[in-house]
Short mmCIF file of N, CA, C and O in Angstrom, two decimals:
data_model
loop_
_atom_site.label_atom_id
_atom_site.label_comp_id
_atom_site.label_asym_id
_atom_site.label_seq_id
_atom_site.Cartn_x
_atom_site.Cartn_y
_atom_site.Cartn_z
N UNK A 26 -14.59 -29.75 -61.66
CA UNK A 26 -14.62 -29.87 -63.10
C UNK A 26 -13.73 -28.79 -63.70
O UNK A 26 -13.62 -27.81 -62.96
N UNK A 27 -12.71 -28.66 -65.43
CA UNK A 27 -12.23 -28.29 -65.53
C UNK A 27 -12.52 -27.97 -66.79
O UNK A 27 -12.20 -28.77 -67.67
N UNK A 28 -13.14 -26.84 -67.11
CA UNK A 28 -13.97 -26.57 -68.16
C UNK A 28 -13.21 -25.30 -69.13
O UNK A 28 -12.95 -24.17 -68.73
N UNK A 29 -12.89 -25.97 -70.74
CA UNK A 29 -12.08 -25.15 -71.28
C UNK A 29 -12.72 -24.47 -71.57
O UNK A 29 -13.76 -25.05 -71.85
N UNK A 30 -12.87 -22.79 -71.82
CA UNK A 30 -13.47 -21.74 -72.10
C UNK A 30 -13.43 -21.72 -73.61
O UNK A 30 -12.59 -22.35 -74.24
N UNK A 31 -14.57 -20.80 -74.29
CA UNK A 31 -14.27 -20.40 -75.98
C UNK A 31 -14.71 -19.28 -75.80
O UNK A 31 -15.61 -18.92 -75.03
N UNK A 32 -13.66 -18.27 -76.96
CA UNK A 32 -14.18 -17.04 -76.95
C UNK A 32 -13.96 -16.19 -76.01
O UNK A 32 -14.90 -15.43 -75.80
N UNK A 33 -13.30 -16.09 -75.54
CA UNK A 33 -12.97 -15.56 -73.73
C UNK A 33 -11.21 -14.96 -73.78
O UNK A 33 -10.32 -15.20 -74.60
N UNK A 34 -11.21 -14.19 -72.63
CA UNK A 34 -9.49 -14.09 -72.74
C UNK A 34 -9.25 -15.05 -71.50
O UNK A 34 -8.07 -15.40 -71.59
N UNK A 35 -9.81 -15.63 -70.39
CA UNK A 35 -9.94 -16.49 -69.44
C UNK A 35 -9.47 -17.96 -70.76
O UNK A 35 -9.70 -17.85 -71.96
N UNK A 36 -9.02 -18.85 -70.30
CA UNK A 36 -9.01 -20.24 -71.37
C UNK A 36 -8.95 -21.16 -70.03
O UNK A 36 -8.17 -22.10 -70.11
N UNK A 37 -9.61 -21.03 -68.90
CA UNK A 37 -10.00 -22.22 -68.12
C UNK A 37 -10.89 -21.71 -67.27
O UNK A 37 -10.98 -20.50 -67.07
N UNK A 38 -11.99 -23.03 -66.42
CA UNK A 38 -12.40 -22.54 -65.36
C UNK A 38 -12.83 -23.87 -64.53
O UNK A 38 -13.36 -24.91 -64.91
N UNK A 39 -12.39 -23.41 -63.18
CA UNK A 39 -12.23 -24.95 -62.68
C UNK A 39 -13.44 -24.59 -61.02
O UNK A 39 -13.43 -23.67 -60.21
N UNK A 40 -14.26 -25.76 -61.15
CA UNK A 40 -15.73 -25.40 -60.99
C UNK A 40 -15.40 -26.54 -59.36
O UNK A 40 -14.71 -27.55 -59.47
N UNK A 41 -15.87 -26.23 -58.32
CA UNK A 41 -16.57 -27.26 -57.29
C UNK A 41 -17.58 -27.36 -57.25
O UNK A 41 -18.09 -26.27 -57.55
N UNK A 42 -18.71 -28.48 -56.90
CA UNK A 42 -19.73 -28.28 -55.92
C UNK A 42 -19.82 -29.09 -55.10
O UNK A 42 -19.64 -30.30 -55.25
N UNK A 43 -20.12 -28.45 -54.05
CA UNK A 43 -20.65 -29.23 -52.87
C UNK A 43 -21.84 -29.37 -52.08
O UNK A 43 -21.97 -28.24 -51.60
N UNK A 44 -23.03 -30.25 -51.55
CA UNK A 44 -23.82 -30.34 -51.48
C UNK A 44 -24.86 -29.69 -52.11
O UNK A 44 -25.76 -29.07 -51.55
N UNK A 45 -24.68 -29.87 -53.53
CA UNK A 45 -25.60 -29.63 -54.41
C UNK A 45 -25.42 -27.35 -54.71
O UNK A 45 -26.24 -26.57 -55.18
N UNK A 46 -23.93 -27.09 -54.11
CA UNK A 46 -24.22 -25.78 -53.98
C UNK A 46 -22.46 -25.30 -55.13
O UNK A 46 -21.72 -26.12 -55.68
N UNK A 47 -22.32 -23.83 -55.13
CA UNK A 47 -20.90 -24.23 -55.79
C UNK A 47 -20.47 -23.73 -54.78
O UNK A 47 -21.13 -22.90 -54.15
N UNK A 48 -19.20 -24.18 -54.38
CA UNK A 48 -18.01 -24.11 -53.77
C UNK A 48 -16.98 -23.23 -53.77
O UNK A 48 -16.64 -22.39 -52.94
N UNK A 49 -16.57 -23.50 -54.69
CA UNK A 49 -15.71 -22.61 -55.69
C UNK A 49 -15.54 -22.40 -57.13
O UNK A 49 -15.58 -23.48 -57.72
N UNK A 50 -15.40 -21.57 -57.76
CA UNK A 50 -14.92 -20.98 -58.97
C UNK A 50 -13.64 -20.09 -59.00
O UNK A 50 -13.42 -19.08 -58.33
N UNK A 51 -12.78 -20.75 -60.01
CA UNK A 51 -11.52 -20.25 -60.10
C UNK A 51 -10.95 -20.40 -62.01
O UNK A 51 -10.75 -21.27 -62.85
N UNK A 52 -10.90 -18.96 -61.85
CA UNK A 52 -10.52 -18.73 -63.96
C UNK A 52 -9.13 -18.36 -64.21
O UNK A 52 -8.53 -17.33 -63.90
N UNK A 53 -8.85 -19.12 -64.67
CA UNK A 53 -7.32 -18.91 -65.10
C UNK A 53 -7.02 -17.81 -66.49
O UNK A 53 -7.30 -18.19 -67.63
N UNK A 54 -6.63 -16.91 -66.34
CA UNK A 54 -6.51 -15.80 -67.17
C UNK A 54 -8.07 -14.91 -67.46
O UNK A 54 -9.07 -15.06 -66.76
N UNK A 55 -7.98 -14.15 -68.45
CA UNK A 55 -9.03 -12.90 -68.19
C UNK A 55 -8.59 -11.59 -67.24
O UNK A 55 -7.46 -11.17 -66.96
N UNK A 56 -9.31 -11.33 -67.04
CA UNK A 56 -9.58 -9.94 -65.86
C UNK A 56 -9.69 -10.24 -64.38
O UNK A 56 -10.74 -10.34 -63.75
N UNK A 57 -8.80 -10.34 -64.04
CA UNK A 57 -8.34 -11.25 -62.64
C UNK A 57 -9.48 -10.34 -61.78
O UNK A 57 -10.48 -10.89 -61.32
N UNK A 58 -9.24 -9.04 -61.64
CA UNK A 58 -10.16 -8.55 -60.55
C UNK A 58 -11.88 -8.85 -60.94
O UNK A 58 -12.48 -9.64 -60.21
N UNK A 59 -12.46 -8.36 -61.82
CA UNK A 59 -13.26 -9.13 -61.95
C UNK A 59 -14.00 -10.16 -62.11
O UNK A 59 -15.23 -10.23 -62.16
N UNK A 60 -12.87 -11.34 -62.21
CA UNK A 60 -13.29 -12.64 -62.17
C UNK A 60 -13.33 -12.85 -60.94
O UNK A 60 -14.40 -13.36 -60.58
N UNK A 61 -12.42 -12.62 -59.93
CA UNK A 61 -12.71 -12.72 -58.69
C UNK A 61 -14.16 -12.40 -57.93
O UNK A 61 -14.72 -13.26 -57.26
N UNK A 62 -14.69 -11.05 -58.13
CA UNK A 62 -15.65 -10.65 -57.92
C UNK A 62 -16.99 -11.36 -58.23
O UNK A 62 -17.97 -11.18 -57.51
N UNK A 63 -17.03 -12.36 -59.55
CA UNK A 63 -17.69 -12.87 -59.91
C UNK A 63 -17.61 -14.54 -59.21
O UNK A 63 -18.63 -15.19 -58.96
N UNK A 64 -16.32 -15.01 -58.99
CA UNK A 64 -16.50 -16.08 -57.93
C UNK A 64 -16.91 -16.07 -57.11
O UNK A 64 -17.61 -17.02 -56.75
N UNK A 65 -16.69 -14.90 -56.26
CA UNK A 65 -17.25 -14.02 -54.69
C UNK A 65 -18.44 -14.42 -54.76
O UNK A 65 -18.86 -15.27 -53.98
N UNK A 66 -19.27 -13.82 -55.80
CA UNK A 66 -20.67 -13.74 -55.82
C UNK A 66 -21.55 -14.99 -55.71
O UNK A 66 -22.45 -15.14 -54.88
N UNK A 67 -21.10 -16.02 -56.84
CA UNK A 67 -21.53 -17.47 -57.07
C UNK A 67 -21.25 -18.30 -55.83
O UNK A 67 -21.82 -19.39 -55.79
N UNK A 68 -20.40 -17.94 -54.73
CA UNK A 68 -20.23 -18.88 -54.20
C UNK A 68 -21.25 -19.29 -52.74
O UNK A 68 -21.46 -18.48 -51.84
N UNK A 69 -21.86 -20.86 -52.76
CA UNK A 69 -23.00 -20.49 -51.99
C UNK A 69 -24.35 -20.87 -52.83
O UNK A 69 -25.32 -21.53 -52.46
N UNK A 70 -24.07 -20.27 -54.00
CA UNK A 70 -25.45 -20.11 -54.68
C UNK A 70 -25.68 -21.39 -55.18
O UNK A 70 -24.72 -22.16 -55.14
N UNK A 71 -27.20 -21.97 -55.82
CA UNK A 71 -27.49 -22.78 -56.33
C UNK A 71 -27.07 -22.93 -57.93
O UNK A 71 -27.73 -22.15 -58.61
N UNK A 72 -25.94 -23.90 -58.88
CA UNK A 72 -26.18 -23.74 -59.52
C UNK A 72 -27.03 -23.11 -60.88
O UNK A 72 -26.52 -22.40 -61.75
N UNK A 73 -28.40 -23.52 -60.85
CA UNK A 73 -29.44 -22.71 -61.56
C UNK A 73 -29.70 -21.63 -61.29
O UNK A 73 -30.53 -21.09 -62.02
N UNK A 74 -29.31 -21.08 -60.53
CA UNK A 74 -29.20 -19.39 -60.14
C UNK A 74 -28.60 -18.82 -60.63
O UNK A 74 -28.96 -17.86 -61.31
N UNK A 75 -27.41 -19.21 -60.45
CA UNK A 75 -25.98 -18.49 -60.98
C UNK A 75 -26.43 -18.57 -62.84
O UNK A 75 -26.65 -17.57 -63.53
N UNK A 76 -26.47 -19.99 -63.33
CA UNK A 76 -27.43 -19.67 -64.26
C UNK A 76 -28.36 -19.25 -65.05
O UNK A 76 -28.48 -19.57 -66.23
N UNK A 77 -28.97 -18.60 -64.51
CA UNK A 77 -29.88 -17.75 -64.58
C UNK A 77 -29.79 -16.37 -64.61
O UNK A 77 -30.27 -15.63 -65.47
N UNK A 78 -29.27 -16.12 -63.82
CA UNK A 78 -28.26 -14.99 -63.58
C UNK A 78 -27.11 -14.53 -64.68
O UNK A 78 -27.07 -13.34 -65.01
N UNK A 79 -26.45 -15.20 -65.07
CA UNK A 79 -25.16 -15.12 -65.90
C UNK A 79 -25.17 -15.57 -67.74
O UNK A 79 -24.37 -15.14 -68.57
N UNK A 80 -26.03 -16.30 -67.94
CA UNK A 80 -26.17 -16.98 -69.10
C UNK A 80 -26.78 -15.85 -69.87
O UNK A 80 -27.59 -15.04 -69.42
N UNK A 81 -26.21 -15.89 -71.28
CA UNK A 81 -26.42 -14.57 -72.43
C UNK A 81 -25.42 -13.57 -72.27
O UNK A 81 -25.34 -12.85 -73.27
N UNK A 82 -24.45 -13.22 -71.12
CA UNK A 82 -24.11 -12.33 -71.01
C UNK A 82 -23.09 -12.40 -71.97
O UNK A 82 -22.38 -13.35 -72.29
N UNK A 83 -23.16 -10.41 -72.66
CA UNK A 83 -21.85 -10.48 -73.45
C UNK A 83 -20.62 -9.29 -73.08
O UNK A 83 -20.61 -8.19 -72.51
N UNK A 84 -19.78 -10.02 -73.63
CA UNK A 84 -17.95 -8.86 -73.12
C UNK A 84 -17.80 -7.97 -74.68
O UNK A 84 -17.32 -8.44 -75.71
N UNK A 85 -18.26 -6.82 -74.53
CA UNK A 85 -18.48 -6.16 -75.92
C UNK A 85 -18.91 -6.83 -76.84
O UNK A 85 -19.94 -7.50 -76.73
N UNK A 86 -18.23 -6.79 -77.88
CA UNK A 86 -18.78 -7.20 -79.54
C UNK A 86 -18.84 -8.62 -79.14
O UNK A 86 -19.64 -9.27 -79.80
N UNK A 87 -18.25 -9.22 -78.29
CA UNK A 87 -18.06 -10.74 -78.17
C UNK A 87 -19.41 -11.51 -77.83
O UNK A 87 -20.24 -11.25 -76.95
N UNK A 88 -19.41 -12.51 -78.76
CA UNK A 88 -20.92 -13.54 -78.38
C UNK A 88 -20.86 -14.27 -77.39
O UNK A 88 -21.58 -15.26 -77.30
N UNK A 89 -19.89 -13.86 -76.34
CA UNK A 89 -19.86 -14.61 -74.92
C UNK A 89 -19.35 -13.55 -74.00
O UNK A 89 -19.22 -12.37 -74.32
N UNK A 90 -19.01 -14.13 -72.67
CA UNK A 90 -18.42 -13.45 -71.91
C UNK A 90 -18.10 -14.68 -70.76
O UNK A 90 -18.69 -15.75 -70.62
N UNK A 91 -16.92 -14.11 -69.98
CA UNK A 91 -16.51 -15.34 -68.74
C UNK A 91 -18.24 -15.89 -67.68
O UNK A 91 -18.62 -17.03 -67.40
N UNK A 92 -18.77 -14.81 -67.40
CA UNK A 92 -19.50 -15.14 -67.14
C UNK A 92 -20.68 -15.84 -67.79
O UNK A 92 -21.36 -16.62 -67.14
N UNK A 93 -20.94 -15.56 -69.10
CA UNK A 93 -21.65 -16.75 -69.71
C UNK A 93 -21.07 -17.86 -69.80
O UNK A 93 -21.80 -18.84 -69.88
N UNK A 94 -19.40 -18.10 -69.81
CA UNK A 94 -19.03 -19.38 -69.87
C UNK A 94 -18.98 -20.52 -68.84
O UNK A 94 -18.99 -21.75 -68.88
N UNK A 95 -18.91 -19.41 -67.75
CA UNK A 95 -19.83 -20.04 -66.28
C UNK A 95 -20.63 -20.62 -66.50
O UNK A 95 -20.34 -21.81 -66.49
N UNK A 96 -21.95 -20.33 -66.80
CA UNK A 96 -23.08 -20.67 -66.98
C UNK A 96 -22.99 -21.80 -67.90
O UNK A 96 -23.56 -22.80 -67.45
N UNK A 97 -22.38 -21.96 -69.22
CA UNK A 97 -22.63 -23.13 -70.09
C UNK A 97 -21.72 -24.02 -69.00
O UNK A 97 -22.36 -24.97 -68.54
N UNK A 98 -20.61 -23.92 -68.61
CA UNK A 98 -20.14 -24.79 -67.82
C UNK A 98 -20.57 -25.79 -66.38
O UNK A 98 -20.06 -26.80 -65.90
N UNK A 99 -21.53 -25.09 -66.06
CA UNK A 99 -22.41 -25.10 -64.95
C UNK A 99 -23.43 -26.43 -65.54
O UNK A 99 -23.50 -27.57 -65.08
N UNK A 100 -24.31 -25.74 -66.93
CA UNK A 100 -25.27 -26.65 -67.41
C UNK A 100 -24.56 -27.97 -68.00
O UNK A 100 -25.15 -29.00 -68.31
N UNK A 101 -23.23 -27.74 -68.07
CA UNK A 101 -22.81 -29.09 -68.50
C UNK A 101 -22.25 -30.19 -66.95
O UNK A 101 -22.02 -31.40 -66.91
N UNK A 102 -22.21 -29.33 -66.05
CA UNK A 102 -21.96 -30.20 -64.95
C UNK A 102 -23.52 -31.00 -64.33
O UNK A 102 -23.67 -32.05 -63.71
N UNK A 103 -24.37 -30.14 -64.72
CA UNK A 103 -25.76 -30.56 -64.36
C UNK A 103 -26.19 -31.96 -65.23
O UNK A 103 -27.30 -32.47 -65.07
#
């Protein structure tokens, strides 16, 4: 799935899953080293985890963050 970001300096994120698990995560712009780190982590995990995990989070003053946009992106693949 290829999920346009809002609010973010990332403006894509392109989602796998496979057997019900994610696969991969890959964000096109943002903070490359830390987005990486944050794919690292998710990968493996159960959707609703990572969810759980990531959803609310904010990038300073900002009412989102890449990793919350994970998460809405996630609940929209669900």
């Amino acid at each position: 799935m290829k999920y346009k970001t809002q609010g973010t300096c990332s403006q894509q994120i392109d989602i796998e899953l496979k057997d019900g698990r994610i696969d991969s995560v890959k964000f096109t712009g943002g903070c490359h080293g830390n987005l990486q780190g944050v794919s690292a982590l998710v990968k493996g995990m159960e959707p609703q985890e990572a969810i759980a995990r990531l959803k609310g989070i904010r990038c300073g003053t900002k009412p989102t963050s890449c990793p919350d946009q994970l998460a809405l992106a996630l609940e929209k693949m669900l």
